[in-house]
CSV table of C-alpha atoms in Angstrom, one decimal:
chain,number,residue,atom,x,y,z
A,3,UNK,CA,-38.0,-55.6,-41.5
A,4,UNK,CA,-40.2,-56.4,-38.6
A,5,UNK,CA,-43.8,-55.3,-39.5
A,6,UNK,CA,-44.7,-54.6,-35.5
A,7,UNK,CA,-41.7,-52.3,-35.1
A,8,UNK,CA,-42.3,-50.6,-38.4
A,9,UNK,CA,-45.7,-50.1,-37.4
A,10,UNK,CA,-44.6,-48.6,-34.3
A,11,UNK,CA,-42.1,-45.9,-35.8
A,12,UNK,CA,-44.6,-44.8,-38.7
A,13,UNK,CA,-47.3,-44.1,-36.6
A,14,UNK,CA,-45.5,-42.3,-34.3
A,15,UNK,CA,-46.4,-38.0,-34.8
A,16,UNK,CA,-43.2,-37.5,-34.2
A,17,UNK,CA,-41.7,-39.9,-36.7
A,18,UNK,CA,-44.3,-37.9,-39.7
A,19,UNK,CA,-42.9,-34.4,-38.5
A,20,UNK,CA,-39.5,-35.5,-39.5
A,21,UNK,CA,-40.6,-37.0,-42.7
A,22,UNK,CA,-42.9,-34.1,-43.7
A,23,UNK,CA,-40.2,-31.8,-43.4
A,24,UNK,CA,-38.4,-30.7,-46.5
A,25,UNK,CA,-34.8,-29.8,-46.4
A,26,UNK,CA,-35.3,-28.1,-49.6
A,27,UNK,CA,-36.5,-24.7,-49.6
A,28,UNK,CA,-39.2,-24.2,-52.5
A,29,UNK,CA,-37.1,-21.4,-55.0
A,30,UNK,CA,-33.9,-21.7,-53.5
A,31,UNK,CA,-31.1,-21.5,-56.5
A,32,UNK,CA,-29.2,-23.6,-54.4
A,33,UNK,CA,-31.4,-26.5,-52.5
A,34,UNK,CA,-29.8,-27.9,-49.7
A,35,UNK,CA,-29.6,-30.9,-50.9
A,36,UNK,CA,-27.8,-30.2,-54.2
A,37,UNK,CA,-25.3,-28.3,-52.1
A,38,UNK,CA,-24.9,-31.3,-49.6
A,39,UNK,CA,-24.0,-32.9,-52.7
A,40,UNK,CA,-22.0,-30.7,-54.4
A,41,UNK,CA,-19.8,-30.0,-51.3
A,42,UNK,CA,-19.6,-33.8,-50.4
A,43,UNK,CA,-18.8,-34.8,-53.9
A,44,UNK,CA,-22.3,-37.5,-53.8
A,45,UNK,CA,-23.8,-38.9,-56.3
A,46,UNK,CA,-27.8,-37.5,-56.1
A,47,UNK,CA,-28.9,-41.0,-55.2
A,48,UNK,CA,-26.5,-41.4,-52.3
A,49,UNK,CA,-27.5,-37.7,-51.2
A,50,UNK,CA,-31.0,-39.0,-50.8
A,51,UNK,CA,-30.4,-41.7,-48.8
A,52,UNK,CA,-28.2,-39.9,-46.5
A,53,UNK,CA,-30.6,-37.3,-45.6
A,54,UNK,CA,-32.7,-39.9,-44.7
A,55,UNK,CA,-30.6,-41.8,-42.5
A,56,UNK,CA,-30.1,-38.2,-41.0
A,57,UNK,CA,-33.3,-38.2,-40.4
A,58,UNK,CA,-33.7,-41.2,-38.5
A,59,UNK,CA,-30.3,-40.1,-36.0
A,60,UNK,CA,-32.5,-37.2,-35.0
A,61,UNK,CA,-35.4,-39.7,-34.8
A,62,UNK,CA,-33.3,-41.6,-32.4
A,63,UNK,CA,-32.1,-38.8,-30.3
A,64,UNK,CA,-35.0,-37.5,-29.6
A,65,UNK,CA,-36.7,-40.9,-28.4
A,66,UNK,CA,-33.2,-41.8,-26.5
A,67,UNK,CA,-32.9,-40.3,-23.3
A,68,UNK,CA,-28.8,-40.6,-24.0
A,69,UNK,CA,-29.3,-39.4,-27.2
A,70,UNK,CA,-27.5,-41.0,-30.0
A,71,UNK,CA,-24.1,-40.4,-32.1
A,72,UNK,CA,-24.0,-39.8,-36.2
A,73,UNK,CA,-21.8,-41.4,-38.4
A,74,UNK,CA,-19.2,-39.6,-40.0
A,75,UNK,CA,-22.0,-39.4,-42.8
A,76,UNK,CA,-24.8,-38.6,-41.4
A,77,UNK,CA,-22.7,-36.0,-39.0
A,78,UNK,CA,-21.8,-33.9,-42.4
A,79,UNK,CA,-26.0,-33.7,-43.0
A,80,UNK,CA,-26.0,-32.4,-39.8
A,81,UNK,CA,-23.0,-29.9,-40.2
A,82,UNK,CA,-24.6,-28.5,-43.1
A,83,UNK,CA,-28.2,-28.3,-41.7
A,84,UNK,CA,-27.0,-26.0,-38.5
A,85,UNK,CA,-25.4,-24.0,-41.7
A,86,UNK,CA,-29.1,-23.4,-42.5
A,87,UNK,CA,-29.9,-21.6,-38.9
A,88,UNK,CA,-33.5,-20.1,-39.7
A,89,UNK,CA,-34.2,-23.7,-40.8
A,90,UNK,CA,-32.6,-25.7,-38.3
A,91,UNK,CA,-33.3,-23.7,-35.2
A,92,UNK,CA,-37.0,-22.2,-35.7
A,93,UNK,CA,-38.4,-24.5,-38.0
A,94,UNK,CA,-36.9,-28.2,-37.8
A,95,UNK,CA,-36.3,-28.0,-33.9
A,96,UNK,CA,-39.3,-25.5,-32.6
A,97,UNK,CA,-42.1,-26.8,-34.7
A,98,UNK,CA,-41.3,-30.1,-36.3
A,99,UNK,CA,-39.4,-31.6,-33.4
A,100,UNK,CA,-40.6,-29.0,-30.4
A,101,UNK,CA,-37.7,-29.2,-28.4
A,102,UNK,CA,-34.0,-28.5,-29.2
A,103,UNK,CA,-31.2,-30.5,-30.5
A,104,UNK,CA,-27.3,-29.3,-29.6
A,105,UNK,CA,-24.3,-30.2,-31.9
A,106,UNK,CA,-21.6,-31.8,-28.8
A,107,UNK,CA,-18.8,-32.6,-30.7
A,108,UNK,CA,-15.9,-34.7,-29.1
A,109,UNK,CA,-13.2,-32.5,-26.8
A,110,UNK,CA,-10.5,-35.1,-27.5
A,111,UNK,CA,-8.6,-37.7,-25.3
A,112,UNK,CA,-9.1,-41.2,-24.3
A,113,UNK,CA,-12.0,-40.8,-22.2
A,114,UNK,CA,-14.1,-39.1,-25.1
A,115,UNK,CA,-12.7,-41.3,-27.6
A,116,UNK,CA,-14.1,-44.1,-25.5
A,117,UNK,CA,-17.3,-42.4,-24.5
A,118,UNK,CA,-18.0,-41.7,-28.2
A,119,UNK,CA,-17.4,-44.8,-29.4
A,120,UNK,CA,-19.9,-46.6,-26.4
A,121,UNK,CA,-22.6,-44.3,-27.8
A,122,UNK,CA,-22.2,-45.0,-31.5
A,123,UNK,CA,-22.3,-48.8,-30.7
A,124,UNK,CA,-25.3,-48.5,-28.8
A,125,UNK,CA,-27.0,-46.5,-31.4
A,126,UNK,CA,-26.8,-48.8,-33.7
A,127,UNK,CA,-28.5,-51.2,-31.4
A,128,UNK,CA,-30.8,-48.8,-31.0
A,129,UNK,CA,-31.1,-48.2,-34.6
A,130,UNK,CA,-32.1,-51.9,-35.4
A,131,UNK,CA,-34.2,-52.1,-32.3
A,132,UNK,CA,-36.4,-48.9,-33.4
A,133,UNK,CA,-36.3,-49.7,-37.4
A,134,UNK,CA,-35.8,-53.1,-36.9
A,135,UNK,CA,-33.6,-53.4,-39.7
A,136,UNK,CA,-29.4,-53.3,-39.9
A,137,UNK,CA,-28.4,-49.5,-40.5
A,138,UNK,CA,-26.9,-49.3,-44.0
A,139,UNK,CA,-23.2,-50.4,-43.8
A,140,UNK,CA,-21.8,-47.5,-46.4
A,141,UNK,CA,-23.9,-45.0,-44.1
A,142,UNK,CA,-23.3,-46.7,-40.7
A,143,UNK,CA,-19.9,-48.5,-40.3
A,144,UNK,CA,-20.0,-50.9,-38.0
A,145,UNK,CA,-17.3,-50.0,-35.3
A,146,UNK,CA,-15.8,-53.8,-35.9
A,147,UNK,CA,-14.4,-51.9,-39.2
A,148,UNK,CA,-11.8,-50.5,-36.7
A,149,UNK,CA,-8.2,-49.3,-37.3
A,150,UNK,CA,-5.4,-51.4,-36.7
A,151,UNK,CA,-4.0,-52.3,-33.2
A,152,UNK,CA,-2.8,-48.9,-31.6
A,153,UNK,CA,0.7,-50.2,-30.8
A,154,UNK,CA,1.2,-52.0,-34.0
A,155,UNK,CA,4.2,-49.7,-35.5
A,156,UNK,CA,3.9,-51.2,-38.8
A,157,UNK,CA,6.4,-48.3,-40.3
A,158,UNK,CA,8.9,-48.6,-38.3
A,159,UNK,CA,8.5,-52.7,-38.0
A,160,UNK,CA,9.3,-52.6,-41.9
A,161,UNK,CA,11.4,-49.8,-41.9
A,162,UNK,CA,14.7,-52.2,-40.2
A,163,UNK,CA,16.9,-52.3,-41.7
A,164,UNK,CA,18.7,-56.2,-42.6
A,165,UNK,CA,22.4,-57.1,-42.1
A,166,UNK,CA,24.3,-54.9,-44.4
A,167,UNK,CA,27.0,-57.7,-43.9
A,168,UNK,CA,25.3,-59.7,-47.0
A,169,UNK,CA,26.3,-56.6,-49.1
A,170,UNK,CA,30.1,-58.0,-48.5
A,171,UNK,CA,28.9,-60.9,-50.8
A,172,UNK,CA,29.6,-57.7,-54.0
A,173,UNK,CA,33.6,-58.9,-53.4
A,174,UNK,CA,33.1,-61.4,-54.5
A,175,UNK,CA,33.1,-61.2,-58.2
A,176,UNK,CA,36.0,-58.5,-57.9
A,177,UNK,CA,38.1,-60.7,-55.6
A,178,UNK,CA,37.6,-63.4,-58.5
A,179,UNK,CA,38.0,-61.4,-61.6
A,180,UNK,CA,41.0,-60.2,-59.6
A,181,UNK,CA,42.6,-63.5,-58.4
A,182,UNK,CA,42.3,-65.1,-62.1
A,183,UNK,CA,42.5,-62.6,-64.7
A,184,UNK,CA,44.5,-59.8,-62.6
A,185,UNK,CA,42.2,-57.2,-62.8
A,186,UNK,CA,39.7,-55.5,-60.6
A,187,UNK,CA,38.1,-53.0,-63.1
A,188,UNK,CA,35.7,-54.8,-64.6
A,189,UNK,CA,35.8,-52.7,-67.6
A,190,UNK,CA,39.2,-53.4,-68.7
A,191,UNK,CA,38.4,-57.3,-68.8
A,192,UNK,CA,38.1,-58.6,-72.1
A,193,UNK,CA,35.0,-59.7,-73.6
A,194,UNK,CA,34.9,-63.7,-72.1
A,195,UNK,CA,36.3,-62.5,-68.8
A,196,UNK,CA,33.5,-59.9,-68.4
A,197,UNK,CA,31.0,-62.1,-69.3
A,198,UNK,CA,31.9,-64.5,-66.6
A,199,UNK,CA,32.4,-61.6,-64.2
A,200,UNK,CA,28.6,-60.3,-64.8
A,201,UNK,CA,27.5,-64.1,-64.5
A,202,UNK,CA,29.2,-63.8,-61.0
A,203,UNK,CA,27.7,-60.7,-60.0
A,204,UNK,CA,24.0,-61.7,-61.9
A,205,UNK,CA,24.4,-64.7,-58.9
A,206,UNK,CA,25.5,-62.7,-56.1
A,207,UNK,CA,22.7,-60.0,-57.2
A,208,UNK,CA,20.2,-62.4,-56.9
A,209,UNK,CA,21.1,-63.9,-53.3
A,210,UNK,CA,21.2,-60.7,-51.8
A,211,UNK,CA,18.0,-60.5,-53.1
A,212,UNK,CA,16.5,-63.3,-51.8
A,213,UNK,CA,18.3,-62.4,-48.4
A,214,UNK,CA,16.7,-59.3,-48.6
A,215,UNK,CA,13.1,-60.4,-49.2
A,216,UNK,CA,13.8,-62.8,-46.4
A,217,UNK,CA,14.6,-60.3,-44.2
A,218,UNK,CA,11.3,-58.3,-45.7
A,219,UNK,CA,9.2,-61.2,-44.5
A,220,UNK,CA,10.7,-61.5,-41.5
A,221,UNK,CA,9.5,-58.0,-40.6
A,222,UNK,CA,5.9,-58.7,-41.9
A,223,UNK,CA,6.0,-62.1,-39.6
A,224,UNK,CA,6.6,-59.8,-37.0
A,225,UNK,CA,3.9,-57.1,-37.7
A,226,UNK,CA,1.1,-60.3,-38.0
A,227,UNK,CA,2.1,-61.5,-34.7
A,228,UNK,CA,0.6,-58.4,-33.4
A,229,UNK,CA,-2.3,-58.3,-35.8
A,230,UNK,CA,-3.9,-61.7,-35.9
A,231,UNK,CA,-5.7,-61.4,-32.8
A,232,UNK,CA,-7.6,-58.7,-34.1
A,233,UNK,CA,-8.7,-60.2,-37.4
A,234,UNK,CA,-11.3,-62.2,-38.5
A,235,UNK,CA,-11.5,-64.9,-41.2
A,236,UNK,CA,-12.8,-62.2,-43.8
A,237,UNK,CA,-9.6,-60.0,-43.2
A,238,UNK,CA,-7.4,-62.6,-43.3
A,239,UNK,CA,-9.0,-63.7,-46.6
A,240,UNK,CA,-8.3,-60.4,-47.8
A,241,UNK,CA,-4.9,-60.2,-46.6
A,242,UNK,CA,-3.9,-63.8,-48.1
A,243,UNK,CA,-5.2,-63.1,-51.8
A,244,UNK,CA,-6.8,-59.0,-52.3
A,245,UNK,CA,-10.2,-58.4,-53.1
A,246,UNK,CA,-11.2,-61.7,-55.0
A,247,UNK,CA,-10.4,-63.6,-51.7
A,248,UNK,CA,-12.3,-61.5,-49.5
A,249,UNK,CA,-15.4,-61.9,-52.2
A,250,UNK,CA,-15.3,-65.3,-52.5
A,251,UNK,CA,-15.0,-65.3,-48.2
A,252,UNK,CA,-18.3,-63.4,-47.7
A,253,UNK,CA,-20.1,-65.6,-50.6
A,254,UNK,CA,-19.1,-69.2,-49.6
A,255,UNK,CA,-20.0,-68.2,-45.8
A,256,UNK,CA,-23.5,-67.0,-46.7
A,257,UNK,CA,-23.7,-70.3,-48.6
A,258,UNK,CA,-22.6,-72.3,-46.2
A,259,UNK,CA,-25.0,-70.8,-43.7
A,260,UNK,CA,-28.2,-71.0,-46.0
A,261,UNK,CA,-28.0,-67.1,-46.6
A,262,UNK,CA,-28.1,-68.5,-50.2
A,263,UNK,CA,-29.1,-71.2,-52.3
A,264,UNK,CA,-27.8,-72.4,-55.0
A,265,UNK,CA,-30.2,-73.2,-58.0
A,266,UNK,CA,-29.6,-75.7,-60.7
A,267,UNK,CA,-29.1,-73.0,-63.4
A,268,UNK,CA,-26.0,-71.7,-61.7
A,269,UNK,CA,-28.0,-68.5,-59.9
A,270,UNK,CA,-28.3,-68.5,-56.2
A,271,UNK,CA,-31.8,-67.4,-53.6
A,272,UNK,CA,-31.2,-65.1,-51.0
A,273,UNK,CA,-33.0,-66.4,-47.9
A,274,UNK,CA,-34.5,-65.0,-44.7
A,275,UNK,CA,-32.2,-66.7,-42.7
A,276,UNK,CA,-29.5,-63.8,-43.5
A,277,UNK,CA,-29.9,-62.7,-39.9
A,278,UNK,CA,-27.7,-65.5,-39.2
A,279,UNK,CA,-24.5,-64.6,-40.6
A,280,UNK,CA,-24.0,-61.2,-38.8
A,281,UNK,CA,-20.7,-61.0,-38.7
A,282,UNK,CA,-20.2,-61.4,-42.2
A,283,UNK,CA,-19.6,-58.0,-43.8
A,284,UNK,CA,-21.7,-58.7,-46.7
A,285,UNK,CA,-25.2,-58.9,-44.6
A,286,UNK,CA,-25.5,-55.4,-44.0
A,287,UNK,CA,-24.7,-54.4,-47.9
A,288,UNK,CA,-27.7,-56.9,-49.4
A,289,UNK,CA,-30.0,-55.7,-47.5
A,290,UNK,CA,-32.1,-53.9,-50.3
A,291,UNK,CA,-32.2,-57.1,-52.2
A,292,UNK,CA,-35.8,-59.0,-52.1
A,293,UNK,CA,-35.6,-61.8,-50.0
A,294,UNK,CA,-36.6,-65.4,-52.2
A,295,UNK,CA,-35.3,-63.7,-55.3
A,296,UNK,CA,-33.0,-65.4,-57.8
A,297,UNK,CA,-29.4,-63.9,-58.3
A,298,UNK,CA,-26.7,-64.1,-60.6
A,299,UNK,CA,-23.9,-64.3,-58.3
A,300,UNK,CA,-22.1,-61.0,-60.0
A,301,UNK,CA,-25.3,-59.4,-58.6
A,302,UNK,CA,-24.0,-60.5,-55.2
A,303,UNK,CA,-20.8,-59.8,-55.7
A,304,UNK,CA,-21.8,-55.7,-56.6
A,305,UNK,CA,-22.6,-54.8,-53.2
A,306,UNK,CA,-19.3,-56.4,-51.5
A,307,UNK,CA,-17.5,-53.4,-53.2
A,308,UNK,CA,-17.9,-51.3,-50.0
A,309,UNK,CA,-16.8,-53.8,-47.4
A,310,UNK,CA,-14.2,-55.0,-49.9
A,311,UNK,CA,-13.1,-50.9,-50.1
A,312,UNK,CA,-13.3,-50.9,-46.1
A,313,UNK,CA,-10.8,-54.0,-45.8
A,314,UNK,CA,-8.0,-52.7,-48.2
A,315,UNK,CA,-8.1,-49.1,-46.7
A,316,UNK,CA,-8.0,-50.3,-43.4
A,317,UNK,CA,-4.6,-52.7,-44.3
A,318,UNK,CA,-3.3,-50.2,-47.5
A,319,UNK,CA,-0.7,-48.4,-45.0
A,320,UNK,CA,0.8,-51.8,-44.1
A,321,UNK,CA,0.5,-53.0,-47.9
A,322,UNK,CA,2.3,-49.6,-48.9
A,323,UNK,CA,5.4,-50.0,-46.4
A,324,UNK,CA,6.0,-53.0,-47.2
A,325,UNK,CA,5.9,-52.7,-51.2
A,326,UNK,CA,7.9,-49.7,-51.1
A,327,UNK,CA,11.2,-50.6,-50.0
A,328,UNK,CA,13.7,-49.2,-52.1
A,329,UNK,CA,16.2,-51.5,-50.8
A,330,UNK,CA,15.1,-54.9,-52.8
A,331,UNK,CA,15.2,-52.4,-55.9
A,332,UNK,CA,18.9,-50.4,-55.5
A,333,UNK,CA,21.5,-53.8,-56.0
A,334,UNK,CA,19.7,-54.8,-59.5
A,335,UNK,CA,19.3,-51.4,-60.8
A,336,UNK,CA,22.7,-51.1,-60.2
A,337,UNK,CA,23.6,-54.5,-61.7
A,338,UNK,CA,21.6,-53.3,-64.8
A,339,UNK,CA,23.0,-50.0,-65.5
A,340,UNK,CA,26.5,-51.9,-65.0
A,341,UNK,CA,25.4,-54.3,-67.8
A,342,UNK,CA,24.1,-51.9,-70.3
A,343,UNK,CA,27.6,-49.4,-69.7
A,344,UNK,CA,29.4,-52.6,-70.5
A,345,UNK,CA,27.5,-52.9,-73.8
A,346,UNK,CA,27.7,-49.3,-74.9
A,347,UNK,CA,31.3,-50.0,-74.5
A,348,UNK,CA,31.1,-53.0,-76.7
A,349,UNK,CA,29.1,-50.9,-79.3
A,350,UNK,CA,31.7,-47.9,-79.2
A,351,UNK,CA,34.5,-50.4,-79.8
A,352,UNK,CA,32.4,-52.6,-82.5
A,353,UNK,CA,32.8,-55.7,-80.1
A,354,UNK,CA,29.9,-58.4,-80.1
A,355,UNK,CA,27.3,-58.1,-77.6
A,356,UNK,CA,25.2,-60.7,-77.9
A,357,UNK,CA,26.0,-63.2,-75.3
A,358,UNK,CA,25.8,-60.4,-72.1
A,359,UNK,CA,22.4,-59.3,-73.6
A,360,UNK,CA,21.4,-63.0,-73.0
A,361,UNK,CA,22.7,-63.0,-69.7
A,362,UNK,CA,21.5,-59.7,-68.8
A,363,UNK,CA,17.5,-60.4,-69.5
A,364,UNK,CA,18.3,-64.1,-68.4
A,365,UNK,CA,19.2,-62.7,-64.6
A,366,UNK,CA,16.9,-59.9,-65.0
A,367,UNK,CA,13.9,-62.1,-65.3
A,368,UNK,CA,15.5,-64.2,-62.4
A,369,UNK,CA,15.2,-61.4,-60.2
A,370,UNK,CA,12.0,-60.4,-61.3
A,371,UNK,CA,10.2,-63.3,-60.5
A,372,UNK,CA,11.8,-63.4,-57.0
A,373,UNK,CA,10.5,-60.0,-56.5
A,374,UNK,CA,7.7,-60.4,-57.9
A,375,UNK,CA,6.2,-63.6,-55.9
A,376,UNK,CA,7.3,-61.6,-52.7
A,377,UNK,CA,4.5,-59.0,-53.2
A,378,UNK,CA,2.3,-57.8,-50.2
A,379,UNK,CA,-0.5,-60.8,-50.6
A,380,UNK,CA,2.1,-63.6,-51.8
A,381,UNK,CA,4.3,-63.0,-48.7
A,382,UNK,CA,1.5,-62.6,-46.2
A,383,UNK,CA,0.2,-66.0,-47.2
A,384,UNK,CA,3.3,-68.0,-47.0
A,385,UNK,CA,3.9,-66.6,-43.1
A,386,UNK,CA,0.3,-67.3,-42.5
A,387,UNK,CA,1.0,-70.8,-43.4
A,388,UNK,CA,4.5,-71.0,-41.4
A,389,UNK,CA,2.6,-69.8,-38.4
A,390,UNK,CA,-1.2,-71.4,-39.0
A,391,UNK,CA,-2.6,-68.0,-38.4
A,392,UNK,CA,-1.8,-68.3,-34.6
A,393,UNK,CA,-4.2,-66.2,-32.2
A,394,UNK,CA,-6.5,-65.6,-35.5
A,395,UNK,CA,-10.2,-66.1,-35.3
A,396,UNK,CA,-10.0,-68.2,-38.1
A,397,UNK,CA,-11.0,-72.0,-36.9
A,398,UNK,CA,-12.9,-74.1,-39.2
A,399,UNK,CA,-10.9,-76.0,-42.5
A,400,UNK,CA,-13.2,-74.2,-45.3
A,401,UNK,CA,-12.1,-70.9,-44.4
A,402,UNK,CA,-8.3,-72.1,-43.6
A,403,UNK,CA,-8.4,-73.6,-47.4
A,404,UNK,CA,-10.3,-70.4,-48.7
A,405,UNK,CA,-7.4,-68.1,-47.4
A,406,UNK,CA,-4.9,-70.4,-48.4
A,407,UNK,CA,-5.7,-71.9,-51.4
A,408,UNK,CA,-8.7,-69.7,-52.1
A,409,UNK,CA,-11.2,-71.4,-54.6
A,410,UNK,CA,-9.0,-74.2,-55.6
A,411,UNK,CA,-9.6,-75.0,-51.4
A,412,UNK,CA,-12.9,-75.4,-52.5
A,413,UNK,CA,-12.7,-78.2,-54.3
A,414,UNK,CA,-15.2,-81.0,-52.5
A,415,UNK,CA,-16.4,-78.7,-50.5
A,416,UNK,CA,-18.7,-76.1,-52.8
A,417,UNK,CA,-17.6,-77.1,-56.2
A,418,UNK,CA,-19.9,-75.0,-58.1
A,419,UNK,CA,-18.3,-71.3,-57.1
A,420,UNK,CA,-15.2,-72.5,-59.2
């Protein structure tokens, strides 16, 4: 923190008013702040610190001719002090801040939206400016944590549906079963033919599968066209490999920029020169720790939980569409329960089993694997490479190799985070 502009603040009458006032009433069964907690569901410790970050937004808009906008945190302190009218009105704005302090909240549309959101960014300018620190990032999100693109229509992007013309490729196995053993119901081959007709459908299965995750990614291509632009190197990092990407992002930027320092025992020295890497979301999160301190990097690692939290909540809705589409599931249930009717059969009839058991896990596992290295992060890596992250904000090779090779793309480069 900068000693001149804490000076200023502390000194200021104004500034000791607010801290001198108790939100607690002496006696009360219920204090107001164990009902802020109750009611928010906040741990005690994270109670504290947000009634103190409320008290520096009323610090601020008092001292701010515009006045200044709450997070969606401090804005619940807030809702509950004007709860507490006697409080709030006659002793907290008469006597400790002698003057009065409306609740305007938003009266919807575009133009508010965008009126709101101007006045948030500059109060947390002018939060820095006055406390001359960075406003805690769990308390005060930085609007750069925004939604995704408003015309991105991820749900309906993965909701096309493919060529139902590769679903003609189930004839096949009848058509053969039918052209060399004269039959078409499976169930009245005999026990060679059927094996050979499930190996033919096992195949066929797994192509349509493979067509169908193609088509999946296909859809996910398109939905990253759109989203790119709007990303940043930590995102992508996310989106290319989860949370352990996104971790391993944040750390090798703050070593790269001298944020840390690695020491020879394998623990790291978190520098003054953090101020450096603003943009990276971990800044703002290891703030409390003392500056020329030695770390263990797990230590580090603990306060990218909230940033990591932000990144997956903000992306979860296109993760979710994409892993839930029944139609990569449907054909090899099906082929399953087609299997395992064919071997109750077998049982009833005291037949020999054995060899479409084999084939059944054999093709199962097949499948699975293809479905499997199609998940969300898998899929989103391999287009990422296709296209080279086109329109990103991603531009220099370390964090291209962190996203797509994560630490293994380290290798040369910071060898000791592996």
């Amino acid at each position: 923190m900068n000693e001149t502009t804490r000076r200023v603040y502390l000194a200021d009458p104004l500034w000791q008013r607010i801290q001198a006032h108790d939100f607690d009433e002496p006696g009360a069964e219920m204090p107001f702040s164990v009902k802020l907690s109750l009611e928010q569901n906040w741990s005690n410790f994270f109670t504290v610190r947000a009634i103190e970050e409320y008290r520096r937004f009323i610090y601020l808009c008092c001292i701010n001719t515009n006045g200044a906008s709450p997070s969606k945190v401090v804005d619940e302190v807030w809702h509950m002090h004007l709860t507490y009218t006697i409080d709030y009105w006659q002793r907290f704005c008469k006597i400790t801040l002698e003057r009065d302090v409306h609740h305007y909240p938003s009266a919807g549309g575009d133009t508010q939206k965008a009126k709101f959101d101007k006045l948030y960014d500059d109060t947390l300018e002018l939060y820095e400016a006055v406390f001359g620190e960075q406003p805690p990032g769990d308390i005060w999100p930085a609007k750069s944590e925004s939604p995704l693109p408003a015309d991105l229509d991820y749900e309906n992007i993965m909701a096309k549906e493919g060529k139902y013309t590769k679903y003609l490729l189930l004839l096949v196995p009848i058509l053969a079963i039918g052209l060399l053993f004269n039959q078409v119901n499976p169930y009245r081959l005999t026990g060679p033919h059927f094996l050979f007709f499930y190996l033919l459908l096992a195949a066929t299965t797994l192509l349509i599968t493979y067509i169908t995750t193609r088509e999946k990614n296909v859809n996910l291509k398109e939905i990253l066209a759109k989203l790119t632009p709007f990303t940043n190197r930590f995102e992508l990092a996310y989106l290319a490999g989860g949370k352990d990407r996104f971790v391993l992002m944040c750390v090798c930027d703050l070593i790269q920029r001298g944020c840390l320092t690695h020491t020879e025992n394998g623990n790291y020295i978190l520098s003054e020169s953090y101020k450096s890497a603003k943009d990276n979301p971990a800044v703002k999160y290891i703030l409390p720790l003392e500056r020329n301190e030695v770390y263990r990097l797990t230590q580090i690692e603990r306060f990218l939980i909230i940033p990591c939290k932000r990144v997956a909540d903000k992306y979860e809705p296109i993760k979710n569409a994409f892993e839930t589409k029944k139609e990569l599931y449907m054909l090899p249930i099906f082929t399953v329960l087609l299997g395992l009717a064919r071997i109750f059969q077998g049982g009833y009839n005291d037949r020999p089993v054995g060899l479409l058991v084999v084939e059944m896990l054999f093709s199962g596992l097949l499948v699975a694997l293809l479905i499997g290295d199609n998940n969300f992060f898998n899929s989103i890596r391999r287009v990422l490479k296709r296209e080279e992250v086109s329109g990103s904000t991603v531009i220099d090779d370390s964090s291209l190799n962190i996203v797509f090779a994560g630490a293994y793309g380290l290798t040369g480069i910071i060898p000791f985070i592996l």
